[in-house]
Structures are given as structure tokens and as C-alpha cells.
CSV table of C-alpha atoms in Angstrom, one decimal:
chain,number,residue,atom,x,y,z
A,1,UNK,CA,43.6,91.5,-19.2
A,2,UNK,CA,39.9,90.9,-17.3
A,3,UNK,CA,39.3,87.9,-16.1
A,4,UNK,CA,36.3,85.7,-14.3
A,5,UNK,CA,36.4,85.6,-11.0
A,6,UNK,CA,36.5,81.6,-9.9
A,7,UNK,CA,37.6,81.9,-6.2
A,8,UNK,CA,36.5,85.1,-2.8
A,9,UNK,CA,37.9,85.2,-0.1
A,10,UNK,CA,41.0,83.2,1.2
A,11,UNK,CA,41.9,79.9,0.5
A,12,UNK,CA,43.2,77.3,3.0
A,13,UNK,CA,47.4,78.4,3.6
A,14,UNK,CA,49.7,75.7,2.8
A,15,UNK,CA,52.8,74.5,4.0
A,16,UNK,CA,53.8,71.6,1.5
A,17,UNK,CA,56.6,70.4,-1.0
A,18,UNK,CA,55.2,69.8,-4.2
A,19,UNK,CA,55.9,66.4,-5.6
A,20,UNK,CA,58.2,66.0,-8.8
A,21,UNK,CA,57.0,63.0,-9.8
A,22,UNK,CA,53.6,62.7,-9.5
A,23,UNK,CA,51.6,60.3,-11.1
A,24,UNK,CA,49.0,62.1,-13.2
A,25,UNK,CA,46.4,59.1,-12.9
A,26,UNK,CA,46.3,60.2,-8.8
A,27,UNK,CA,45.2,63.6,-9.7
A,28,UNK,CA,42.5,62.5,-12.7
A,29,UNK,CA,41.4,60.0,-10.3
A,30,UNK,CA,40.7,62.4,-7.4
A,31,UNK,CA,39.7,65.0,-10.4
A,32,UNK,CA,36.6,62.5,-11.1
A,33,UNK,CA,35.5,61.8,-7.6
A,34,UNK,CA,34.8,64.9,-6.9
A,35,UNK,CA,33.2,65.7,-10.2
A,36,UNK,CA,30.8,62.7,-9.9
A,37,UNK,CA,32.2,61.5,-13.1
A,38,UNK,CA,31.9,57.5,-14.0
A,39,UNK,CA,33.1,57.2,-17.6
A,40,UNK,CA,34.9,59.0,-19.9
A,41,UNK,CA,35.0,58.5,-23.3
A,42,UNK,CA,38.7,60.0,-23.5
A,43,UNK,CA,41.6,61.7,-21.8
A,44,UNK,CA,45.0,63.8,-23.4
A,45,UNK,CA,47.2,64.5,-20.4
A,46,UNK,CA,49.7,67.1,-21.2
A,47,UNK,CA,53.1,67.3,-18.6
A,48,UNK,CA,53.4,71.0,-17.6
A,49,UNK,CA,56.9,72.3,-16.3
A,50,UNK,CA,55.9,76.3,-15.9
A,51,UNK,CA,56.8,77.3,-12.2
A,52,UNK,CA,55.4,81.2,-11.5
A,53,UNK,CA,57.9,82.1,-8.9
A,54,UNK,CA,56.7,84.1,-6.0
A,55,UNK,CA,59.5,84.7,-2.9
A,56,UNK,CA,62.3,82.7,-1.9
A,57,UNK,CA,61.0,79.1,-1.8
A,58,UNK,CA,57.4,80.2,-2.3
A,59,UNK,CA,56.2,79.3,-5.6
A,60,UNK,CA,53.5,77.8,-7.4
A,61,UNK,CA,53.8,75.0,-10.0
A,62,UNK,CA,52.0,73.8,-12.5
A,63,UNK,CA,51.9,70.3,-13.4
A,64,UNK,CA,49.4,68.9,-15.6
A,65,UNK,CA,46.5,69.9,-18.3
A,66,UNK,CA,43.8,67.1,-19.1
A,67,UNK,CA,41.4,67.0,-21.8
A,68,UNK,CA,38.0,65.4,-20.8
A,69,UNK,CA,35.4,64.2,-23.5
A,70,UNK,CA,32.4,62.6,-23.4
A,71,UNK,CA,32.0,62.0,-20.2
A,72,UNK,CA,28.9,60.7,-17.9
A,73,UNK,CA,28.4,61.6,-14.1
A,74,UNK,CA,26.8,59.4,-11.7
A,75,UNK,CA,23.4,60.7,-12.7
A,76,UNK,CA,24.0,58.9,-16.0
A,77,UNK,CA,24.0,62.8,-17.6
A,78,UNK,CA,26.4,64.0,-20.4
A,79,UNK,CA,29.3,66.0,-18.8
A,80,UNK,CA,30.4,69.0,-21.4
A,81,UNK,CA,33.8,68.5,-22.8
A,82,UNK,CA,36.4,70.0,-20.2
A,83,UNK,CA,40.1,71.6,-19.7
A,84,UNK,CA,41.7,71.2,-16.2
A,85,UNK,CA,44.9,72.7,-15.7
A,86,UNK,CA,46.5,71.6,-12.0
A,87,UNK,CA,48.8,73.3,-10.3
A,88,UNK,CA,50.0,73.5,-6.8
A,89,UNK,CA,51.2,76.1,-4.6
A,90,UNK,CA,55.0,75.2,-2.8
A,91,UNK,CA,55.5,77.2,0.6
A,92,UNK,CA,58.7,75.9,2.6
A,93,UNK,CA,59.2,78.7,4.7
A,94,UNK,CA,58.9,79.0,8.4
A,95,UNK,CA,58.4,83.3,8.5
A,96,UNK,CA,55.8,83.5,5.2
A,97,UNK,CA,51.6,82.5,4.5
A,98,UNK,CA,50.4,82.2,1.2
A,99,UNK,CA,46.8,82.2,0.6
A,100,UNK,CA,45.3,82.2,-3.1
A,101,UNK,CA,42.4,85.0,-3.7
A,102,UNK,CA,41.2,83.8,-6.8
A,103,UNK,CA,42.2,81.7,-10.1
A,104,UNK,CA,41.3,84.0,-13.3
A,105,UNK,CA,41.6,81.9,-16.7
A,106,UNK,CA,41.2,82.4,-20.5
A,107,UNK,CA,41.5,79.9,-23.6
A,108,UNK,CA,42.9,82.1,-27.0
A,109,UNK,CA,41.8,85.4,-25.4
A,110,UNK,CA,38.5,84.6,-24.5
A,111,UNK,CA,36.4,84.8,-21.4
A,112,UNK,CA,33.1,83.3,-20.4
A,113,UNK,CA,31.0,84.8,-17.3
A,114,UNK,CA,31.6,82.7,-14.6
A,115,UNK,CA,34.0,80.4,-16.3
A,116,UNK,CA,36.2,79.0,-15.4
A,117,UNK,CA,35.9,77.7,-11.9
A,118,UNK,CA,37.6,76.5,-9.4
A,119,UNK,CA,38.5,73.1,-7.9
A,120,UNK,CA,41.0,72.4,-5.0
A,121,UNK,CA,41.6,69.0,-4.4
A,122,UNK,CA,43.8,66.3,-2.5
A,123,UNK,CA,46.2,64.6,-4.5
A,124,UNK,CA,47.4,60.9,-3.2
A,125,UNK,CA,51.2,60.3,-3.8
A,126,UNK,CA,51.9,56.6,-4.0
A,127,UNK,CA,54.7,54.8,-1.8
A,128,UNK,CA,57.4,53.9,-4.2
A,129,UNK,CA,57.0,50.3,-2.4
A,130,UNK,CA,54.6,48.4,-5.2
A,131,UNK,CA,53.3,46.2,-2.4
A,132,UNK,CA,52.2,49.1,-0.7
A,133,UNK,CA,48.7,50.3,-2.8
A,134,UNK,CA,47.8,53.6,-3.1
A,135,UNK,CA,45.5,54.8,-0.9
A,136,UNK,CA,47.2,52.5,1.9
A,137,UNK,CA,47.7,54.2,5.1
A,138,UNK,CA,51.3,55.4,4.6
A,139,UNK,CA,50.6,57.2,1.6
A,140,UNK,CA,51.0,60.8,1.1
A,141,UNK,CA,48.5,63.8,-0.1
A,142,UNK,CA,49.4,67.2,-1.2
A,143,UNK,CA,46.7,70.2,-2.0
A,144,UNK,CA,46.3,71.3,-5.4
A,145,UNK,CA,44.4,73.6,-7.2
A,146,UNK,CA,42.5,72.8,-10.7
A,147,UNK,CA,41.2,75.6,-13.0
A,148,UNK,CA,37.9,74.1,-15.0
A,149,UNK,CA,37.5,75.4,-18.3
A,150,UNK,CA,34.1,73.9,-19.5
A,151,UNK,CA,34.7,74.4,-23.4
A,152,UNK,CA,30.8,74.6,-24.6
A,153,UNK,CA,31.6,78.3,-23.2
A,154,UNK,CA,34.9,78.6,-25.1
A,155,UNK,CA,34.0,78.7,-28.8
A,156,UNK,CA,37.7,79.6,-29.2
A,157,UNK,CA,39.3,76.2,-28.0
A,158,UNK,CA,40.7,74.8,-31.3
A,159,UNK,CA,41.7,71.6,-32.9
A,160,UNK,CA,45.9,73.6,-33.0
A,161,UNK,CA,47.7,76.1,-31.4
A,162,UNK,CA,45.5,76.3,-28.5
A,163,UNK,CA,47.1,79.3,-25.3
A,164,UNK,CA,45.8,79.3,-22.1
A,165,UNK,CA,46.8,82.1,-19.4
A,166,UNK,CA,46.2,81.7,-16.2
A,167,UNK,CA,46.2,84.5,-13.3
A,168,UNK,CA,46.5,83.5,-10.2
A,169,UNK,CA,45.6,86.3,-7.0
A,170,UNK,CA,47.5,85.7,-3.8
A,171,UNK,CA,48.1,87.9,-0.5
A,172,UNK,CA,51.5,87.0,2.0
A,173,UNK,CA,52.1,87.6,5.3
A,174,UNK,CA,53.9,86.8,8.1
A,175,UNK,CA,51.6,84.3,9.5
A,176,UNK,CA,47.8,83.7,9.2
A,177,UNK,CA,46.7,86.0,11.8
A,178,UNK,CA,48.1,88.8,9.9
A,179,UNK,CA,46.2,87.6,7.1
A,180,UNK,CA,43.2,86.9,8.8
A,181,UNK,CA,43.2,90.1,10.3
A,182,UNK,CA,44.1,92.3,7.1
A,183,UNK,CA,41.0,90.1,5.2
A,184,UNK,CA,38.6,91.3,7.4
A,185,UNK,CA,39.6,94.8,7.7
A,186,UNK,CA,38.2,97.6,5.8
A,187,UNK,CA,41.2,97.8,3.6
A,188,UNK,CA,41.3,94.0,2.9
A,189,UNK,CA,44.3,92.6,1.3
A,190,UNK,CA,44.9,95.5,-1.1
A,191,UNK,CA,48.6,96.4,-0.2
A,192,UNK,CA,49.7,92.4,0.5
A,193,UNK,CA,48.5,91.1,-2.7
A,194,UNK,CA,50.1,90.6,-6.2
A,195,UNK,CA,49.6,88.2,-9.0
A,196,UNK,CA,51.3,85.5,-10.7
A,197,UNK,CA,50.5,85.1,-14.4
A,198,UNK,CA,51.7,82.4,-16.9
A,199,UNK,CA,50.6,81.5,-20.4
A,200,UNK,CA,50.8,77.4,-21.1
A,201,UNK,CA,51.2,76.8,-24.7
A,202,UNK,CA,49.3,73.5,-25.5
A,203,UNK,CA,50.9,71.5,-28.3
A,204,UNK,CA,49.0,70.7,-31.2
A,205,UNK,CA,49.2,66.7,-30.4
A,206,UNK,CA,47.0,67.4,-27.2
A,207,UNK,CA,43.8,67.9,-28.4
A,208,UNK,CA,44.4,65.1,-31.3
């Protein structure tokens, strides 16, 4: 399967525990900022529960799609109708890097030249303590990663039984100078690299 390219060259490595529980307004929130969005006109959220296994406590979850339309940026302009899909990479161990390559993505079997993109982001986890607002200084953030399908380039997205597959490019070593180092060699990443691919069913209720 061929695949857009959204992301060269190595991402920041990450040594986090993905949240169980997090609250999917903290990611659309953060999703917005940094898409200069203001208004929406409306949002489906869709739970995701797919986990692409990697090594032994490496693994990379994936934990929400969102439906965006009619949305206006800060410029008071029309955003086209989008798909996000977040997920984020879990690393808990001492002796292993991960670093993400690139995130490939289609919608029903079909590409779109240079869609879709890329969007890492930092995702606030509330204290559990309501009198403690997020965004207050003992809250937490995780990274996550958000694939951007912009659907005036995907004809194929459909009112039902919409697939989306995701490939996602990594490279592990032992620590990030070995990864570093095998970047920028002449060989590159070639023999530490492997991919992770998952195919997320959307239910027909989502784009309702």
C-alpha cells in the first residue's frame, strides 16, 4: 500500500505513559489552538481502543478520531471539513528509543498528494482534584501525534462504513545517539526501521 509522506526526518523520542483516561475535550482543545480554529459548527468524537504493539512496553495507542465541520480560523476564513485521528506513542523502557519517521494515512483506499499531514501536539491531563483547573500548574501533559485528513481531498469519505489505515514509520535503538548517529549516516535508518499499521473501522453513527 503507498502512502503520502506527512513527516522526514526524526521526531522528538519519548519516554511517557500514555493516559487511560483522557479527556478528549483536552486534546480537541489543544487540536484548535494550534490550528487557529475559533468556531466550529460541529464535532463527532469517536473512542479508539486499537494499540499497534511494537517491543516489550513500547507501543503506540490510539485514542481518539474527531470529525470537524464548518469551522472558522482566526482569520475569520472557512476551515475545510477535517478527520483527526490521535494517537500516542508509550515507551517505558530504560535500554530502548523510539522515534516516529513519518505517519502515512488513507480514507476507503484513497490517497491525496500531500495529504494527510502531520500534527504533534501537547495534551493537558487534568488533576482528578475539581478544585484544581486544568491548566493549573500541577497538571500533567503527554505528546501525541494527530494525523489530519482534510476531506475536500478525500472524495471517498462517506456518509457509512467509512476505514481508515494508518501506517506509522519508526526506527529503535538503544539510546538517541545511536539514532542520531545511524540518521545521519549514509545508510540512514534502513536496517532499524519497521512499521506499525492498523486499520480503524469508523462506525456508521460517527459521521451522523
Amino acid at each position: 500500500m503507498a502512502f503520502a509522506t506527512l513527516l522526514a526526518g526524526c521526531s522528538p523520542f519519548v519516554k511517557q505513559t500514555v493516559p487511560q483516561d483522557t479527556n478528549p475535550e483536552s486534546i480537541i482543545s489543544a487540536i484548535y489552538d494550534l490550528e487557529g480554529i475559533k468556531f466550529v459548527g460541529s464535532v463527532n468524537t469517536e473512542p479508539l481502543t486499537e494499540i499497534s504493539e511494537i517491543e516489550e512496553n513500547i507501543s503506540i495507542h490510539h485514542q481518539y478520531a474527531f470529525l470537524v465541520k464548518g469551522a472558522v480560523n482566526r482569520d475569520n476564513q472557512t476551515v475545510p471539513d477535517r478527520l483527526y485521528v490521535v494517537s500516542a506513542v508509550e515507551n517505558t523502557r530504560k535500554d530502548q528509543e523510539i522515534s516516529i519517521q513519518y505517519i502515512d494515512g488513507s480514507i476507503n483506499g484513497e490517497i491525496a498528494k500531500n495529504n494527510p499531514r502531520h500534527l504533534p501536539i501537547n495534551v493537558k491531563v487534568c488533576p482528578d482534584d475539581s478544585k484544581s483547573p486544568c491548566g493549573a500548574d500541577d497538571s500533567k501533559t503527554y505528546k501525541a501525534d494527530a494525523v489530519v485528513f482534510s476531506l475536500d481531498h478525500f472524495p471517498a469519505f462517506q456518509s457509512d462504513g467509512n476505514v481508515v489505515d494508518i501506517s506509522v514509520k519508526y526506527a529503535l535503538g538503544k539510546n538517541k545517539k545511536e539514532l542520531r548517529e545511524q540518521y545521519l549516516s549514509d545508510s540512514g535508518l534502513q536496517q532499524y526501521t519497521d512499521k506499525a499499521n492498523v486499520s480503524l473501522k469508523l462506525p456508521d453513527t460517527f459521521v451522523k
